[in-house]
PDB file of C-alpha atoms in Angstrom:
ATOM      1  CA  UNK A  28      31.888  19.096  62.358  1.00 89.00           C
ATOM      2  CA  UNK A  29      30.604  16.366  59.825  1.00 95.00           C
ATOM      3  CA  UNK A  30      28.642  17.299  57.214  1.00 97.00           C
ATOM      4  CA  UNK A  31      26.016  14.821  55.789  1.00 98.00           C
ATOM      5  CA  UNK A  32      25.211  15.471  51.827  1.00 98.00           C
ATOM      6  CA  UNK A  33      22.238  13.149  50.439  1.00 98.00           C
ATOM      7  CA  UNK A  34      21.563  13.050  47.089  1.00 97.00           C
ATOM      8  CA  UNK A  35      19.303  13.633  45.036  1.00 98.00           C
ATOM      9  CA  UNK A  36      16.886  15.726  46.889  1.00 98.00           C
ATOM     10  CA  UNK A  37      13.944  14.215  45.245  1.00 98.00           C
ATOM     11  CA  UNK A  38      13.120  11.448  43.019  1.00 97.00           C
ATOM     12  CA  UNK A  39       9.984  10.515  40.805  1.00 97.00           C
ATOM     13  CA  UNK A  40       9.965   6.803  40.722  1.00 96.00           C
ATOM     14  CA  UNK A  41       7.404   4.509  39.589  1.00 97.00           C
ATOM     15  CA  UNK A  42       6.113   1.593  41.468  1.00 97.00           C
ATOM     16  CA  UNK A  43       7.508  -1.562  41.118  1.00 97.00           C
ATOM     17  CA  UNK A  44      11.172   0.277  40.017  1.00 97.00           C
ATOM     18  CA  UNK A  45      14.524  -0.136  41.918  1.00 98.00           C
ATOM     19  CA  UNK A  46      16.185   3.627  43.540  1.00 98.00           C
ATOM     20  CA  UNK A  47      18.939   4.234  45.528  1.00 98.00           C
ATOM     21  CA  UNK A  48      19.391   7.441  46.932  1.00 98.00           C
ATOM     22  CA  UNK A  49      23.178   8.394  48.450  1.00 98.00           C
ATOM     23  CA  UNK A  50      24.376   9.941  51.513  1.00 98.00           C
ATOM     24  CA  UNK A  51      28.192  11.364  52.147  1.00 98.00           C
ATOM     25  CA  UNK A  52      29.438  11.824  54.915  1.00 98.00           C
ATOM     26  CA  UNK A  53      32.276  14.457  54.938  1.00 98.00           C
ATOM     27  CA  UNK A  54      35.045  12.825  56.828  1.00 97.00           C
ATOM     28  CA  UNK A  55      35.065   9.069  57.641  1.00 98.00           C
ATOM     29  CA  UNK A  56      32.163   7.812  59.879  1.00 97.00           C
ATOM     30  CA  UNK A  57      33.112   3.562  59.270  1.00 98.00           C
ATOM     31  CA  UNK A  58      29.319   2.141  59.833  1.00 98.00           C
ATOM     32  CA  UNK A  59      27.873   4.446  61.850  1.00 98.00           C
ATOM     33  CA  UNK A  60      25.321   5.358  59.805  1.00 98.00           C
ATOM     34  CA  UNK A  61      21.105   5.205  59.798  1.00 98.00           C
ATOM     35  CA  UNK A  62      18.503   5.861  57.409  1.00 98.00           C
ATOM     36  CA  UNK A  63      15.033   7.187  58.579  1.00 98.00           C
ATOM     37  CA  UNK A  64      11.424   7.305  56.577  1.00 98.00           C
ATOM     38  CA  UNK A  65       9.301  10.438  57.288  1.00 98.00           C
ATOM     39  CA  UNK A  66       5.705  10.546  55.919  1.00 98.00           C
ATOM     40  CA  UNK A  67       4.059  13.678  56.451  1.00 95.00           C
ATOM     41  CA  UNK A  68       2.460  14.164  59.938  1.00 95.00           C
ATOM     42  CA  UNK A  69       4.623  11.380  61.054  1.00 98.00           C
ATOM     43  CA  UNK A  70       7.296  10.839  62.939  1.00 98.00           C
ATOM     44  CA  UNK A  71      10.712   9.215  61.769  1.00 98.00           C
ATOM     45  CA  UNK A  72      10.819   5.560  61.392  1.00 98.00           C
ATOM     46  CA  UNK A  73      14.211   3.978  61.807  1.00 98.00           C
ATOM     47  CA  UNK A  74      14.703   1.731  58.725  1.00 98.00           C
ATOM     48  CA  UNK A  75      18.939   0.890  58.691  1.00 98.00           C
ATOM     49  CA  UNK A  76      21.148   1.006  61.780  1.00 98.00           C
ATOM     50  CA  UNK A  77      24.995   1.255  61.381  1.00 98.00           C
ATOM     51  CA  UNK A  78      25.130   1.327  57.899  1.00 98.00           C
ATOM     52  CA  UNK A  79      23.239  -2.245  56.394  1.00 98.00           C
ATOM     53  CA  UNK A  80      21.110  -3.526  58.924  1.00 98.00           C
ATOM     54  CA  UNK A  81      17.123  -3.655  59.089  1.00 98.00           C
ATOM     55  CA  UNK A  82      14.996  -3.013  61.321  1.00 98.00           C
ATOM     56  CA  UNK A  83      12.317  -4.723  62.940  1.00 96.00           C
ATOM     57  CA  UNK A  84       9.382  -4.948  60.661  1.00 97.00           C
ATOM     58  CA  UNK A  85      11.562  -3.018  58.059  1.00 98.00           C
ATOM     59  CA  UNK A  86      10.493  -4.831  54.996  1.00 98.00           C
ATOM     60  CA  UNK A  87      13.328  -6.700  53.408  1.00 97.00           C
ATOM     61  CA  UNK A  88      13.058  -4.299  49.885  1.00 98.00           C
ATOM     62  CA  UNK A  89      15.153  -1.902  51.674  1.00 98.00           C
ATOM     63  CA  UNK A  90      18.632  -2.652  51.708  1.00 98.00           C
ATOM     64  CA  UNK A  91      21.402   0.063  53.290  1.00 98.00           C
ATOM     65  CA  UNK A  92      24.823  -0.284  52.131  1.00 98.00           C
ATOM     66  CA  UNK A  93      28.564   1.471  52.244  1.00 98.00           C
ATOM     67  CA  UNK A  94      31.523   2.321  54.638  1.00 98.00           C
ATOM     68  CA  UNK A  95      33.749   5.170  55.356  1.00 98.00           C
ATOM     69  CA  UNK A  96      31.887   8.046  53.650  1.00 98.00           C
ATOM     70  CA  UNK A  97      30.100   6.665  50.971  1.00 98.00           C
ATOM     71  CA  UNK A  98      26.273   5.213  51.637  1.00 98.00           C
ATOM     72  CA  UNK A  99      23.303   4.152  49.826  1.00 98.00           C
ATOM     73  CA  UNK A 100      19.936   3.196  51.069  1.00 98.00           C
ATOM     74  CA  UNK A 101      18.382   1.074  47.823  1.00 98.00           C
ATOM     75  CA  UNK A 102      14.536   0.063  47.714  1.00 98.00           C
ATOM     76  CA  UNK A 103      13.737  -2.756  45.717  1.00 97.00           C
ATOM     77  CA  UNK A 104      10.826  -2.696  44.024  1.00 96.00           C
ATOM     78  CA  UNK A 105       8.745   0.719  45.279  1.00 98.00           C
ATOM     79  CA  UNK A 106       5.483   0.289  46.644  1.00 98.00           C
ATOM     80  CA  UNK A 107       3.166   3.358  46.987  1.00 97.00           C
ATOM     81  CA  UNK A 108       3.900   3.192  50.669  1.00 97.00           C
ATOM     82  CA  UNK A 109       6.786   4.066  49.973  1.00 98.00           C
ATOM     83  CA  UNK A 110       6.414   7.524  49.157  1.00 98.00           C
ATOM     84  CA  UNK A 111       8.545   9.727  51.677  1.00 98.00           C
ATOM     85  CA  UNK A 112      11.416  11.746  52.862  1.00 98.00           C
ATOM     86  CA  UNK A 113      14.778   9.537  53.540  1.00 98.00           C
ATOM     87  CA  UNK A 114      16.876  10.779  55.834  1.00 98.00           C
ATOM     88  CA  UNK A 115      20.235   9.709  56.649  1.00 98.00           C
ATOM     89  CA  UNK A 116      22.186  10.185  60.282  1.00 98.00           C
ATOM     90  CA  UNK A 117      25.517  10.078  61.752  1.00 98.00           C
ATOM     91  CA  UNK A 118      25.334   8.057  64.667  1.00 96.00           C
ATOM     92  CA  UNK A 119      27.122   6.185  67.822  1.00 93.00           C
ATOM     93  CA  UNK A 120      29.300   9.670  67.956  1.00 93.00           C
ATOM     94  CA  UNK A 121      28.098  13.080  68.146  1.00 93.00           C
ATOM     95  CA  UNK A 122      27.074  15.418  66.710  1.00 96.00           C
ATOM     96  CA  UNK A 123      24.451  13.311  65.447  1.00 97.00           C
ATOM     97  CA  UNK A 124      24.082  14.789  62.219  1.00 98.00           C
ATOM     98  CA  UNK A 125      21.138  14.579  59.601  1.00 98.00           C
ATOM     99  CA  UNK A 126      21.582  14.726  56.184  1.00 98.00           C
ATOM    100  CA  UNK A 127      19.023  17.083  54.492  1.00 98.00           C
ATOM    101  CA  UNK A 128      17.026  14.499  53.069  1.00 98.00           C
ATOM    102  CA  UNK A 129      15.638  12.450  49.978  1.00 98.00           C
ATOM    103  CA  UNK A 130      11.779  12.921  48.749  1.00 98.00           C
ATOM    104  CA  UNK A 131      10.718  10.271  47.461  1.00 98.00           C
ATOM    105  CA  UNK A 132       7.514  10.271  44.711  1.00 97.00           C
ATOM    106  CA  UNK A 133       5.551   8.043  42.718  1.00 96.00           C
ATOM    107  CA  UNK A 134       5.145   8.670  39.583  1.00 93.00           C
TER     108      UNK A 134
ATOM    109  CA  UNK B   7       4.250  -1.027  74.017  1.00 96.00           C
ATOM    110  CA  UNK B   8       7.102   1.416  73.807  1.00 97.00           C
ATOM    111  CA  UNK B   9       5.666   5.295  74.644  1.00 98.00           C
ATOM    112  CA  UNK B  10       7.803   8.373  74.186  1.00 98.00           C
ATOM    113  CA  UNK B  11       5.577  11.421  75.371  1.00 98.00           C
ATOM    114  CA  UNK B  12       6.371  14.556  74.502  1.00 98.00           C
ATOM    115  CA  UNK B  13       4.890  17.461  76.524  1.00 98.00           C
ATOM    116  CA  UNK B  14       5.274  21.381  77.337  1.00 98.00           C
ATOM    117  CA  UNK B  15       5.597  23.169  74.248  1.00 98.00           C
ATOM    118  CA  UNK B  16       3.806  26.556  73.114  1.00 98.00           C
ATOM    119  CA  UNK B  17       4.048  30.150  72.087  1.00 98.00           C
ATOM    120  CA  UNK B  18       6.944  32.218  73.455  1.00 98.00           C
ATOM    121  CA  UNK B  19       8.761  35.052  73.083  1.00 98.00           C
ATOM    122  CA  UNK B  20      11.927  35.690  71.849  1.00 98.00           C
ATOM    123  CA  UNK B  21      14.456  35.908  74.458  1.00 98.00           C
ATOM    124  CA  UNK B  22      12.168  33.659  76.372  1.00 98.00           C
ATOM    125  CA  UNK B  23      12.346  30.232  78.079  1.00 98.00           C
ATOM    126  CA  UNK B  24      10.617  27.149  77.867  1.00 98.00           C
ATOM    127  CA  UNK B  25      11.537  23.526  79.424  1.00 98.00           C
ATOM    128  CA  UNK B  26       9.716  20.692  77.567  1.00 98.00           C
ATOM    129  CA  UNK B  27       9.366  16.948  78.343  1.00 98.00           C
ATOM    130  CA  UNK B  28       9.169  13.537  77.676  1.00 98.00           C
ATOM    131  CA  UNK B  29       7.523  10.657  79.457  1.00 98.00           C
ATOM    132  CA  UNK B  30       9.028   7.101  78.537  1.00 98.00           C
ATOM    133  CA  UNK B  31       7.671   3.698  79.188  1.00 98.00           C
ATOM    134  CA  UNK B  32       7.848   0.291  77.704  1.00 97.00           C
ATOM    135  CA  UNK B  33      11.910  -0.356  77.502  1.00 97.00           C
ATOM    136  CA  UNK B  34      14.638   0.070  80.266  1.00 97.00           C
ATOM    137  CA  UNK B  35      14.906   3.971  79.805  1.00 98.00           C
ATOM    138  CA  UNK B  36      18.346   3.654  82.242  1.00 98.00           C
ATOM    139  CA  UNK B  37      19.810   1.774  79.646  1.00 97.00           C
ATOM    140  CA  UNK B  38      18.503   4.043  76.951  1.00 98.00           C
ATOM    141  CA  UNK B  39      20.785   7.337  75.282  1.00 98.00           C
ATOM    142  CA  UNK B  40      18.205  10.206  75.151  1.00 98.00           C
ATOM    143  CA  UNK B  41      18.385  12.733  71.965  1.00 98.00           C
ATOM    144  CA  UNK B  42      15.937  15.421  70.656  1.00 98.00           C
ATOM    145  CA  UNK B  43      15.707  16.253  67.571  1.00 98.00           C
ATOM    146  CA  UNK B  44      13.989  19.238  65.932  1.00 98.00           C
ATOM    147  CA  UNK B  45      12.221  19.652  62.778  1.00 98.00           C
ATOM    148  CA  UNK B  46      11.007  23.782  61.439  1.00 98.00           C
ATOM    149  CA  UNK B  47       8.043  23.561  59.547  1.00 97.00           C
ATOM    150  CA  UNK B  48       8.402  22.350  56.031  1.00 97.00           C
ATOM    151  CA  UNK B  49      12.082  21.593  56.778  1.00 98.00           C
ATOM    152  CA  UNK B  50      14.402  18.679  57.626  1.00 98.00           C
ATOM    153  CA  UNK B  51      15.766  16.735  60.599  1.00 98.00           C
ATOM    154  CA  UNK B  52      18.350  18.719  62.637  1.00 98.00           C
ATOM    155  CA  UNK B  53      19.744  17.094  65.623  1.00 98.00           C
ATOM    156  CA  UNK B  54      19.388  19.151  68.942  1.00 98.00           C
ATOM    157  CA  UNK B  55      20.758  17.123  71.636  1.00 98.00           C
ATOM    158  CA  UNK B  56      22.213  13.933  73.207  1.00 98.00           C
ATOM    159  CA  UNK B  57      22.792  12.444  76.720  1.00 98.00           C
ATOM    160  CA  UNK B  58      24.035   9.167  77.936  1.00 98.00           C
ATOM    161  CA  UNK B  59      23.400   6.852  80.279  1.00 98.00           C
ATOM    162  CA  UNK B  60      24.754   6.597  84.036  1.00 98.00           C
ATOM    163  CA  UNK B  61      27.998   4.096  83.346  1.00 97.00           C
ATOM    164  CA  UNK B  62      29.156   6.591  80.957  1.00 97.00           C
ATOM    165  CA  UNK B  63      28.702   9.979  83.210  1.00 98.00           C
ATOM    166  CA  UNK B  64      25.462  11.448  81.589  1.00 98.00           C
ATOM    167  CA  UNK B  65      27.423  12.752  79.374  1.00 98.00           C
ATOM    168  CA  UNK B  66      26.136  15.530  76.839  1.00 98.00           C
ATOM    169  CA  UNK B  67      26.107  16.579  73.711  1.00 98.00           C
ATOM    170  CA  UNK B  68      24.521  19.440  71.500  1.00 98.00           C
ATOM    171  CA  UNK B  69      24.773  21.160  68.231  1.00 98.00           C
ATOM    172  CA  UNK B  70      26.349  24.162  67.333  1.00 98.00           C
ATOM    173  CA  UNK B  71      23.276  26.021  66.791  1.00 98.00           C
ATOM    174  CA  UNK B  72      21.985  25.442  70.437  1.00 98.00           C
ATOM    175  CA  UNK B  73      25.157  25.342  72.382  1.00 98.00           C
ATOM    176  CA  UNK B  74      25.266  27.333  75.604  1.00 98.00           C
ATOM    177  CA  UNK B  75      21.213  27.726  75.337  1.00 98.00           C
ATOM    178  CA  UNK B  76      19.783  24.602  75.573  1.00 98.00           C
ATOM    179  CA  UNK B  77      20.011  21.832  78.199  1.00 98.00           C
ATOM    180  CA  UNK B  78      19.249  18.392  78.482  1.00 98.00           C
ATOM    181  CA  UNK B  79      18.565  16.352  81.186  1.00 98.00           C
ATOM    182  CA  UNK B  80      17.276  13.481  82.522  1.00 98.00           C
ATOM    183  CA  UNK B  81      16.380  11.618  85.456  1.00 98.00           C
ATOM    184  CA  UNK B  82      16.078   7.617  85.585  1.00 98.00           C
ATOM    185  CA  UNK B  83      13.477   7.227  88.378  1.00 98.00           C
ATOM    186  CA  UNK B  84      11.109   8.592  86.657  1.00 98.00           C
ATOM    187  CA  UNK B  85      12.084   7.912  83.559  1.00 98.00           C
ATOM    188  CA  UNK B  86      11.687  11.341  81.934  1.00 98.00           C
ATOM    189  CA  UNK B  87      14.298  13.381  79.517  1.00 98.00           C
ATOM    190  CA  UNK B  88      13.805  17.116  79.359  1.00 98.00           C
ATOM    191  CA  UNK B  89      15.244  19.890  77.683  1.00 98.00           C
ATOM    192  CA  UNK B  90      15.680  23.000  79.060  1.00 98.00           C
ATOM    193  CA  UNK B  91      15.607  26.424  76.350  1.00 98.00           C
ATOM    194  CA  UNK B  92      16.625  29.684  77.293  1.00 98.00           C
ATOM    195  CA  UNK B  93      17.003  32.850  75.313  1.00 98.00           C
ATOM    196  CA  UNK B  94      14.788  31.050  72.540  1.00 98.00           C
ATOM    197  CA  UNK B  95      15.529  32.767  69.159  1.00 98.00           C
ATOM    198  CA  UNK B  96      12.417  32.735  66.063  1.00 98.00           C
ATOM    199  CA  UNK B  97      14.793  30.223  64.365  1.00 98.00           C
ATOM    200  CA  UNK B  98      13.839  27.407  67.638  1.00 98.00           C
ATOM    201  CA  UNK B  99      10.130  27.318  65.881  1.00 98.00           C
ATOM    202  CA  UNK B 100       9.865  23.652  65.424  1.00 98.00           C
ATOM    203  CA  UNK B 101       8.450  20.346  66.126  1.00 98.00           C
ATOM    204  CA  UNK B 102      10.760  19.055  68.640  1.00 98.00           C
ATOM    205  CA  UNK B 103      10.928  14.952  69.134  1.00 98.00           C
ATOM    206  CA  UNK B 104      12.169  13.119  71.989  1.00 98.00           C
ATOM    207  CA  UNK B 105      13.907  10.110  70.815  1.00 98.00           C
ATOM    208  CA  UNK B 106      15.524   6.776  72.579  1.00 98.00           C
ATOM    209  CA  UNK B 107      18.284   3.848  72.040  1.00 95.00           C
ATOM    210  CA  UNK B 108      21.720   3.019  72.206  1.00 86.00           C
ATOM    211  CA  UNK B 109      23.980   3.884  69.759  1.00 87.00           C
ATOM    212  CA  UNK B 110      21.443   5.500  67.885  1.00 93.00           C
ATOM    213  CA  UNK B 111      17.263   6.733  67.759  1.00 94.00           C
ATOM    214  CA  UNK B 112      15.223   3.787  67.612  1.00 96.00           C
ATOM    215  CA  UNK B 113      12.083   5.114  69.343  1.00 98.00           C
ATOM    216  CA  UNK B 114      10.627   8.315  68.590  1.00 98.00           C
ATOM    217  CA  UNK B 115       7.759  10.224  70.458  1.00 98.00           C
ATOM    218  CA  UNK B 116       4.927  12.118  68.213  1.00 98.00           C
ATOM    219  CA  UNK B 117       6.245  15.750  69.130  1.00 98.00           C
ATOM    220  CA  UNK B 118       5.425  18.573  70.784  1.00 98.00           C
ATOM    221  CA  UNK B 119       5.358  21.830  68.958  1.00 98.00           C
ATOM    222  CA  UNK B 120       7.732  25.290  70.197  1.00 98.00           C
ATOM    223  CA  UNK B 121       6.863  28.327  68.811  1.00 98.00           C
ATOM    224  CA  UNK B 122       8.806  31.529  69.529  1.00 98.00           C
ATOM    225  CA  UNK B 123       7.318  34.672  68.056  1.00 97.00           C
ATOM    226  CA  UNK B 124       6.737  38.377  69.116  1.00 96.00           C
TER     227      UNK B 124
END
């Protein structure tokens, strides 16, 4: 089965910076890849479907790239909103796997 | 207004079994793949389980962990996804969301809670 590795686990960013957090996938997945924002007590929000493209509403500071195994979900320009778990997600094919997540602080 | 409902959860015991649901409105739920996916408290995501529309045979899917205890179904006229749990172990404790889409979870209900303790 795939495994999804996102990296780092957390990150202490301060508003107004640029991050980009990573996800691998371990064997080749092309696109079919989505990124997710938890805030706690929340649900998941989808943010990126198969691999670089936003979602409704998804505010145009977050920006998913890569193909094959190798993907990066960049924010341009953290708000305090922004503050969150990232998750990424195989998807189109299962097993739908998460990846084990990003936190995401403001410094 | 999209609505994914979740409903049915609660305390069990180990060994027991619970079937929760979810109530969808607001987007053509034939159309729609089906997933839930589970969340222990103060953990991550984990995908539970997947089914497909009618053109492609209701097919379905589930992870490891789950396999050959869980089941998901669903049935279009009433547009309502459920997921059947037998011989629940303590590691099923979660918030478990019912999600919708096509290729992948777009809409996500608010949860219902499953607890299995002794």
């Amino acid at each position: 089965n795939i495994v999804m590795t996102q990296s780092p686990k957390s990150m202490s960013i301060s508003v107004g910076d640029r991050v980009t957090m990573n996800c691998k996938a371990s064997q080749n997945v092309g696109n079919n890849i989505a990124w997710y924002q938890q805030k706690p007590g929340q649900s998941p929000k989808l943010l990126i479907y198969y691999a670089s493209n936003r979602y409704t509403g998804v505010p145009d500071r977050f920006t998913g790239g890569g193909y094959g195994t190798d993907f990066t979900l960049t924010i341009n320009s953290v708000q305090a909103e922004d503050a969150a778990f990232y998750y990424c997600q195989r998807i189109y094919n299962s097993p739908n796997t998460f990846g084990a997540g990003t936190k995401l602080e403001l410094k | 207004a999209v609505q994914l409902v979740e409903s049915g959860g609660g305390l069990v015991q180990p060994k027991e079994s619970l079937k929760i649901s979810c109530a969808a409105s607001g987007f053509t739920f034939s159309n729609a793949a089906m997933y839930w996916v589970r969340q222990a408290p103060g953990k991550g995501l984990e995908w539970v389980a997947r089914i497909r529309t009618k053109p492609n045979n209701y097919a379905t899917y589930y992870a490891d962990s789950v396999k050959g205890r869980f089941t998901i179904s669903r049935d279009d006229s009433k547009s309502m996804v459920y997921l059947q749990m037998d011989n629940l172990k303590t590691e099923d404790t979660a918030m478990y969301y019912c999600t919708a889409g096509g290729g992948y979870p777009e809409y996500w209900g608010q949860g219902v809670m499953v607890t299995v303790s002794s």
